[in-house]
């Protein structure tokens, strides 16, 4: 019997398990479907080096899950997620930028007390040690090492790009994690000087595997949540040898990511009743919000060829070095992003990634079988609402403008010809963008946090599943609205904050005072619905 079972040792689950198990009286069981290497050097190269793209480009890579979705009504798309200790943070771009203050203030305005920017800031600080800034906004003692490219690892391309942004009239944003106005600046990354990922699996779990109250099981996949009436009492899981075991606990937390957490709920009988019945699943709780209206950021890659002396490829170099955040001219502000990748991205070569944040389109998810091994039917439904495609196309136009601005323009020999043909041709550009855009894997919002009075929400402000006992969700699924930036740092913040919420406030505050993390991160939210 455990106090807490955490399902999934990904970006949020790893932080959560580390913080919970700081209390020697809290027995924590983490169940992870992927490998759990017991030391950093046992991680495969693909997961270890930030600049390595193998896990995301090799089909059926052993360290990834692969999902097939429809991206628009007439196009299919494949997207990976990490399946190894650290989850998607073991294969992601290591871009470590928080949501902006307005994102969290919007969450608080939805009635989610405890989630304003001021409330979540201590949790952001608690997860990081920022190597470059030591201000009120930054952490100095957290497990994740955060830095911006510097010295010989700062590519002249990044410097040229930032200068071109400035010459194009965009403001400078020197610290993208300070909550200041959007502009052009170096990107914070969770990377070491050697180019290793400073990711939560490595930094939050590996050093604490010796804790007697922390058990981490790898290659073990949770199949369903076990209920006694409306109370979660444990999970059923299948181990590496195919052995099926029930694990019991006082509380179950789903941290299996924005596709697998809702899938686990649905296969366990929690979801839209009609859909579950059609799939042959017995209902535990009708919950229309499960898997509904989730979101992802559409994106497009703009490849370029730098002059030969700048075409550097170094394993220790952090690739997404600089970014411009700016407005499409429509509300909400700061919805567009152009990221400069300063070294080749596998077969794609050097490229800029153009991203639309704050999209209006919403994804859908349908369960079709009671067998957890049968994939969900997933659709992004991009282009189904608002002006998402037009906004993304306007960002590509800005990206092309910057590529034609000195000094960046002098550093590149060629912009991909199939794209440069649309420079100054807005109509052709929009048509082309509609035909070829992709998705960033910034999926979130499939188990949205909100008041129980709203049909579309699933968890309350304390991350408890509405109407059920002893069951919470702590991962990217719970975002109530899309962010203005990538989701990774914010997802880790949710793991940190969840630990504070799970603990009985007063008792836990004193238990944690030696390290001070939970005390700092709880944000004073009373436990209740
Ligand atoms: C290729 C890629 C690149 C990205 N790049 C960036 C970036 O640079 N910056 C950024 O901000 N965001 C990026 N993202 C998004 C970001 O990484 C994710 O939003 C974030 O990691 C999500 O964290 P999570 O805890 O919700 O899920 P995950 O980190 O995916 O963790 C889920 C964990 O649960 C495990 N699991 C799933 N199902 C089960 C089960 N049934 N039983 C047991 N375990 C299970 C998984 O194996 C995994 O370890 C990227 C994502 C991808 C996939």
Coordinates of C-alpha atoms and ligand atoms in Angstrom, one line a residue, residues 6-14 30-35 53 55-56 63-65 67 79-98 190 197 200 217 219-224 236-238 254-261 264 318 320 339 341 357 372 440-444 474-479 483 485-492 495, ligand 1:
X6 CA 2.0 8.8 -9.7
X7 CA 1.2 7.4 -13.2
X8 CA 4.0 8.6 -15.6
X9 CA 7.5 9.9 -14.8
X10 CA 7.4 12.7 -17.3
X11 CA 7.9 16.4 -17.1
X12 CA 5.3 16.9 -14.4
X13 CA 5.3 13.5 -12.8
X14 CA 9.0 13.5 -12.1
X30 CA 5.9 6.0 -9.6
X31 CA 4.8 3.8 -12.6
X32 CA 6.5 4.6 -15.9
X33 CA 5.8 2.9 -19.2
X34 CA 9.2 3.6 -20.6
X35 CA 12.8 2.7 -19.4
X53 CA 16.8 14.7 -32.9
X55 CA 14.0 10.1 -31.1
X56 CA 11.7 12.4 -33.0
X63 CA 11.9 5.9 -26.4
X64 CA 8.8 7.4 -28.0
X65 CA 5.0 6.9 -28.2
X67 CA 0.2 9.1 -32.3
X79 CA 3.4 13.2 -33.5
X80 CA 5.7 11.6 -30.9
X81 CA 5.8 11.8 -27.0
X82 CA 8.6 10.7 -24.8
X83 CA 8.5 7.2 -23.4
X84 CA 11.4 7.0 -21.0
X85 CA 12.2 8.6 -17.6
X86 CA 11.5 12.3 -18.1
X87 CA 8.8 11.7 -20.6
X88 CA 8.6 14.2 -23.4
X89 CA 11.3 16.3 -21.8
X90 CA 13.7 13.5 -22.7
X91 CA 13.1 14.2 -26.5
X92 CA 11.9 17.8 -26.6
X93 CA 13.6 20.9 -27.9
X94 CA 14.8 22.0 -24.4
X95 CA 13.2 25.4 -24.9
X96 CA 12.4 26.3 -21.3
X97 CA 10.2 29.4 -21.4
X98 CA 7.4 30.0 -18.9
X190 CA 17.4 23.4 -19.8
X197 CA 19.4 17.8 -21.2
X200 CA 13.3 16.3 -14.7
X217 CA 8.9 1.1 -11.7
X219 CA 8.6 -0.6 -18.4
X220 CA 5.3 -0.9 -16.6
X221 CA 2.2 0.4 -18.2
X222 CA -0.9 1.4 -16.2
X223 CA -4.0 -0.1 -17.9
X224 CA -6.8 1.4 -15.8
X236 CA -3.9 -2.0 -12.6
X237 CA -0.6 -2.2 -14.5
X238 CA 1.2 -4.6 -16.8
X254 CA -2.4 10.9 -13.4
X255 CA 0.8 12.4 -15.0
X256 CA 0.7 10.3 -18.2
X257 CA 0.5 13.3 -20.5
X258 CA -2.3 15.0 -22.5
X259 CA -3.2 12.0 -24.6
X260 CA -2.6 9.1 -22.2
X261 CA -4.1 10.7 -19.0
X264 CA -6.7 6.2 -18.9
X318 CA 21.8 24.2 -27.8
X320 CA 17.0 26.8 -30.6
X339 CA 12.6 30.5 -33.3
X341 CA 17.7 27.0 -34.8
X357 CA 0.3 30.3 -29.9
X372 CA -6.2 0.4 -23.5
X440 CA 4.6 21.5 -32.5
X441 CA 3.6 18.7 -30.0
X442 CA 2.6 21.4 -27.5
X443 CA -0.6 19.4 -26.8
X444 CA -2.5 20.5 -23.7
X474 CA -0.9 16.8 -12.8
X475 CA 0.4 17.2 -16.3
X476 CA -0.1 19.4 -19.4
X477 CA -3.7 18.0 -19.7
X478 CA -5.0 20.5 -17.1
X479 CA -4.1 23.8 -18.9
X483 CA -0.2 29.8 -23.4
X485 CA 4.8 30.3 -25.0
X486 CA 5.8 26.6 -25.2
X487 CA 4.3 24.4 -22.4
X488 CA 7.3 22.5 -21.0
X489 CA 8.3 24.9 -18.1
X490 CA 4.7 25.5 -17.2
X491 CA 4.0 21.7 -17.1
X492 CA 6.9 21.3 -14.6
X495 CA 4.1 19.1 -11.0
Ligands
LIG1 C1 9.2 16.3 -29.8 C2 8.7 17.3 -28.8 C3 9.4 18.5 -28.7 C4 8.9 19.5 -27.8 N1 9.7 20.6 -27.6 C5 9.3 21.5 -26.6 C6 10.1 22.6 -26.3 O1 11.3 22.7 -26.7 N2 9.7 23.5 -25.4 C7 8.4 23.3 -24.8 O2 8.0 24.2 -24.0 N3 7.7 22.2 -25.0 C8 8.1 21.3 -25.9 N4 7.4 20.2 -26.1 C9 6.2 19.9 -25.3 C10 6.6 19.5 -23.8 O3 7.7 18.6 -23.9 C11 5.4 18.8 -23.2 O4 4.3 19.8 -23.1 C12 5.7 18.4 -21.8 O5 6.8 17.6 -21.7 C13 4.4 17.5 -21.3 O6 4.7 17.0 -20.0 P1 3.7 16.0 -19.4 O7 4.2 15.7 -18.0 O8 2.3 16.4 -19.6 O9 3.8 14.6 -20.2 P2 5.1 13.8 -20.6 O10 6.4 14.6 -20.3 O11 5.0 13.3 -22.0 O12 5.1 12.6 -19.6 C14 4.2 11.5 -19.6 C15 4.9 10.3 -19.1 O13 3.9 9.3 -18.8 C16 4.3 8.0 -19.2 N5 3.1 7.3 -19.5 C17 2.1 7.5 -20.4 N6 1.1 6.6 -20.3 C18 1.5 5.8 -19.3 C19 0.8 4.6 -18.7 N7 -0.3 4.2 -19.2 N8 1.5 4.0 -17.7 C20 2.7 4.5 -17.2 N9 3.3 5.6 -17.7 C21 2.7 6.2 -18.8 C22 5.1 8.4 -20.5 O14 5.9 7.3 -20.9 C23 5.8 9.6 -20.1 O15 7.0 9.4 -19.4 C24 7.8 19.2 -27.0 C25 7.2 18.0 -27.1 C26 7.6 17.0 -28.0 C27 7.0 15.7 -28.0

